[in-house]
Structure formats: C-alpha cells, structure tokens
mmCIF file of C-alpha atoms in Angstrom:
data_model
loop_
_atom_site.group_PDB
_atom_site.id
_atom_site.type_symbol
_atom_site.label_atom_id
_atom_site.label_comp_id
_atom_site.label_asym_id
_atom_site.label_seq_id
_atom_site.Cartn_x
_atom_site.Cartn_y
_atom_site.Cartn_z
ATOM 1 C CA MET A 1160 20.478 4.337 -19.137
ATOM 2 C CA ALA A 1161 23.282 1.751 -19.174
ATOM 3 C CA PRO A 1162 21.692 -2.097 -19.609
ATOM 4 C CA LEU A 1163 22.933 -2.800 -15.900
ATOM 5 C CA GLU A 1164 20.917 0.256 -14.753
ATOM 6 C CA GLU A 1165 17.660 -0.692 -16.772
ATOM 7 C CA LEU A 1166 17.860 -4.357 -15.453
ATOM 8 C CA LEU A 1167 18.371 -3.044 -11.793
ATOM 9 C CA ARG A 1168 15.219 -0.695 -11.975
ATOM 10 C CA ASP A 1169 13.149 -3.790 -13.379
ATOM 11 C CA SER A 1170 14.209 -5.863 -10.434
ATOM 12 C CA VAL A 1171 13.772 -3.299 -8.212
ATOM 13 C CA ASP A 1172 10.108 -2.251 -9.528
ATOM 14 C CA CYS A 1173 9.576 -5.695 -9.357
ATOM 15 C CA TYR A 1174 10.068 -5.781 -5.746
ATOM 16 C CA GLN A 1175 8.392 -2.722 -5.062
ATOM 17 C CA HIS A 1176 5.204 -3.871 -6.485
ATOM 18 C CA MET A 1177 5.475 -7.017 -4.563
ATOM 19 C CA LEU A 1178 5.782 -5.631 -1.435
ATOM 20 C CA GLU A 1179 2.904 -3.205 -1.802
ATOM 21 C CA ALA A 1180 0.300 -5.969 -3.041
ATOM 22 C CA MET A 1181 1.657 -7.771 0.365
ATOM 23 C CA LEU A 1182 0.858 -4.554 2.229
ATOM 24 C CA GLN A 1183 -2.605 -4.329 0.856
ATOM 25 C CA LEU A 1184 -3.229 -7.920 1.376
ATOM 26 C CA ALA A 1185 -1.934 -8.333 5.385
ATOM 27 C CA GLU A 1186 -3.833 -4.646 5.776
ATOM 28 C CA GLU A 1187 -7.474 -6.257 4.622
ATOM 29 C CA PHE A 1188 -6.126 -9.885 5.176
ATOM 30 C CA GLU A 1189 -9.237 -10.447 7.782
ATOM 31 C CA GLN A 1190 -12.021 -9.147 5.836
ATOM 32 C CA LYS A 1191 -11.184 -11.263 2.649
ATOM 33 C CA SER A 1192 -13.140 -14.214 1.542
ATOM 34 C CA PRO A 1193 -11.300 -17.228 0.917
ATOM 35 C CA THR A 1194 -11.623 -16.432 -2.406
ATOM 36 C CA GLU A 1195 -9.992 -12.815 -2.393
ATOM 37 C CA LEU A 1196 -7.427 -14.318 -0.270
ATOM 38 C CA ARG A 1197 -6.717 -16.926 -2.799
ATOM 39 C CA ASP A 1198 -6.746 -14.564 -5.815
ATOM 40 C CA GLY A 1199 -4.413 -12.136 -4.372
ATOM 41 C CA MET A 1200 -1.824 -14.834 -3.143
ATOM 42 C CA GLU A 1201 -1.823 -15.782 -7.083
ATOM 43 C CA PHE A 1202 -1.266 -12.284 -7.855
ATOM 44 C CA LEU A 1203 1.423 -12.625 -5.717
ATOM 45 C CA ALA A 1204 2.698 -15.621 -7.038
ATOM 46 C CA ASP A 1205 2.462 -14.022 -10.483
ATOM 47 C CA LEU A 1206 4.862 -10.802 -9.193
ATOM 48 C CA GLN A 1207 7.296 -13.413 -7.601
ATOM 49 C CA SER A 1208 7.510 -14.933 -10.822
ATOM 50 C CA ALA A 1209 8.238 -11.567 -13.051
ATOM 51 C CA ALA A 1210 11.154 -10.595 -10.220
ATOM 52 C CA ALA A 1211 12.578 -13.975 -10.965
ATOM 53 C CA ARG A 1212 12.626 -13.229 -14.661
ATOM 54 C CA ALA A 1213 14.123 -9.546 -13.950
ATOM 55 C CA ASP A 1214 16.716 -11.247 -11.709
ATOM 56 C CA GLU A 1215 17.836 -13.750 -14.038
ATOM 57 C CA GLN A 1216 18.399 -11.428 -16.428
ATOM 58 C CA LEU A 1217 20.207 -9.161 -13.912
ATOM 59 C CA LEU A 1218 22.188 -12.024 -12.606
ATOM 60 C CA ALA A 1219 23.390 -12.472 -16.564
ATOM 61 C CA VAL A 1220 25.059 -8.853 -16.715
ATOM 62 C CA LEU A 1221 26.243 -8.439 -13.245
ATOM 63 C CA SER A 1222 29.771 -8.716 -11.872
ATOM 64 C CA GLU A 1223 30.519 -8.946 -8.150
ATOM 65 C CA GLY A 1224 32.454 -5.460 -8.444
ATOM 66 C CA GLN A 1225 29.010 -3.756 -9.934
ATOM 67 C CA ALA A 1226 26.909 -5.155 -7.011
ATOM 68 C CA ALA A 1227 28.811 -3.942 -4.166
ATOM 69 C CA ALA A 1228 28.793 -0.477 -5.749
ATOM 70 C CA HIS A 1229 25.680 0.101 -7.449
ATOM 71 C CA PRO A 1230 22.836 2.042 -4.908
ATOM 72 C CA LEU A 1231 19.823 0.196 -6.788
ATOM 73 C CA ILE A 1232 21.456 -2.820 -5.350
ATOM 74 C CA GLN A 1233 21.194 -1.849 -1.971
ATOM 75 C CA GLN A 1234 17.654 -0.681 -2.246
ATOM 76 C CA ARG A 1235 16.794 -4.123 -4.054
ATOM 77 C CA LEU A 1236 18.215 -5.793 -0.724
ATOM 78 C CA GLN A 1237 16.073 -3.488 1.469
ATOM 79 C CA LEU A 1238 12.950 -4.265 -0.552
ATOM 80 C CA ILE A 1239 13.802 -8.128 -0.171
ATOM 81 C CA GLU A 1240 14.259 -7.923 3.572
ATOM 82 C CA LYS A 1241 10.806 -6.255 3.889
ATOM 83 C CA ILE A 1242 9.092 -8.619 1.544
ATOM 84 C CA VAL A 1243 10.619 -11.760 3.646
ATOM 85 C CA GLU A 1244 9.031 -9.586 7.147
ATOM 86 C CA GLN A 1245 6.071 -9.166 5.313
ATOM 87 C CA ASN A 1246 5.892 -12.588 4.383
ATOM 88 C CA ARG A 1247 6.484 -13.783 7.657
ATOM 89 C CA LEU A 1248 3.683 -11.792 9.423
ATOM 90 C CA ILE A 1249 1.078 -13.014 6.686
ATOM 91 C CA SER A 1250 1.872 -16.217 7.471
ATOM 92 C CA SER A 1251 1.718 -16.000 11.034
ATOM 93 C CA GLN A 1252 -1.918 -14.235 10.426
ATOM 94 C CA ALA A 1253 -2.959 -17.075 8.279
ATOM 95 C CA HIS A 1254 -1.801 -19.661 10.545
ATOM 96 C CA GLY A 1255 -4.076 -18.054 12.963
ATOM 97 C CA ILE A 1256 -6.886 -17.779 11.060
ATOM 98 C CA MET A 1257 -6.277 -21.568 10.187
ATOM 99 C CA ALA A 1258 -6.375 -22.360 13.849
ATOM 100 C CA VAL A 1259 -9.324 -20.822 14.926
ATOM 101 C CA VAL A 1260 -11.430 -22.040 11.775
ATOM 102 C CA SER A 1261 -10.006 -25.851 12.714
ATOM 103 C CA ALA A 1262 -11.181 -25.043 16.419
ATOM 104 C CA GLU A 1263 -14.604 -23.782 15.202
ATOM 105 C CA LEU A 1264 -14.790 -26.516 12.731
ATOM 106 C CA SER A 1265 -13.927 -28.890 15.793
ATOM 107 C CA GLN A 1266 -16.540 -27.846 18.032
ATOM 108 C CA LEU A 1267 -19.330 -27.961 15.391
ATOM 109 C CA ARG A 1268 -18.169 -31.824 14.839
ATOM 110 C CA ASP A 1269 -18.799 -32.423 18.402
ATOM 111 C CA GLY A 1270 -21.686 -30.555 18.704
ATOM 112 C CA ARG A 1271 -23.173 -32.686 15.757
ATOM 113 C CA ALA A 1272 -22.213 -35.607 17.336
ATOM 114 C CA ALA A 1273 -23.668 -34.781 20.846
ATOM 115 C CA VAL A 1274 -27.099 -34.023 18.845
ATOM 116 C CA SER A 1275 -27.333 -36.995 17.171
ATOM 117 C CA GLY A 1276 -27.159 -38.258 20.451
ATOM 118 C CA TYR A 1277 -30.203 -37.193 21.572
ATOM 119 C CA ALA A 1278 -32.608 -39.467 18.939
ATOM 120 C CA PRO A 1279 -35.397 -40.447 20.634
ATOM 121 C CA ASN A 1280 -36.059 -44.077 21.408
ATOM 122 C CA GLN A 1281 -38.358 -46.429 19.687
ATOM 123 C CA GLU A 1282 -41.286 -45.884 23.035
ATOM 124 C CA THR A 1283 -41.139 -41.964 22.849
ATOM 125 C CA ARG A 1284 -41.191 -41.832 18.882
ATOM 126 C CA GLY A 1285 -43.990 -39.970 17.580
ATOM 127 C CA LYS A 1286 -45.421 -39.289 21.124
ATOM 128 C CA ARG A 1287 -45.870 -35.504 22.472
ATOM 129 C CA VAL A 1288 -42.672 -34.243 25.001
ATOM 130 C CA ARG A 1289 -45.283 -34.024 27.962
ATOM 131 C CA GLU A 1290 -46.796 -37.609 27.115
ATOM 132 C CA ALA A 1291 -43.386 -39.005 27.059
ATOM 133 C CA CYS A 1292 -42.509 -37.768 30.783
#
C-alpha cells in the first residue's frame, strides 16, 4: 500500500471509530450517569485527537490533485459530515437535559425558600398543633 493510501486509511478509520462512539453515546444518552457521560466525552476527545494527528500526517503528503481523485477522500468527507450532524444531535440532547435539570433545581430552590417561610413563631413553638389553633 502506498504511503498516501495508508495515511488515508488511518484517517478514515479514526473518523469511523469516532462516528461509532458518537452513535453509541447518543443512543444511551439519557440512561447514562453524569460520570459515564463525562467518560464518553473524554473518549470522544481522545478519538478526535487521534484523527487530528492522522490528518496532520495526511496533509503533509497530500497534494490537491491527489485529494480530488482518491475515493477514500470522499469516504472521509462523508464520515466527517455524519460526525458533524451527530455532534449537533448530541449537543441538542445535552442542552435539553441541562434545561430540564436547571428548571428542576430552580423549583427545588423555590420550594426550599417557601418551606423555610413556614417556621413557627415564638408563641406556638413547642406547642402541639391543636393547641396552637
């Protein structure tokens, strides 16, 4: 295999692994704990770093004429487009979940403030409820 072919195959493999990991993460997104989501995002970042290293090597030997003619370039571009779309979907899911969690936290804070307003006054403190009425 020619050096260009090998570098293209490495790049395509990196993007294929990244897409597979993103699809799996998106499939199980709502069932994962925050720790599992963080670990999944770190794994994706590692895959992205590997793809960047592969692309640096590829760009060092790739000429414009070769880029247009090689079928692996098209496969690589299609994978990158799918990854970008999957990233949009995962980001959308994450923002939706963050909005729900934020609303729940706000409700909890409001409820806690409301409950703290029900502290007994000095006259009824220590008396039974029936006696206070």
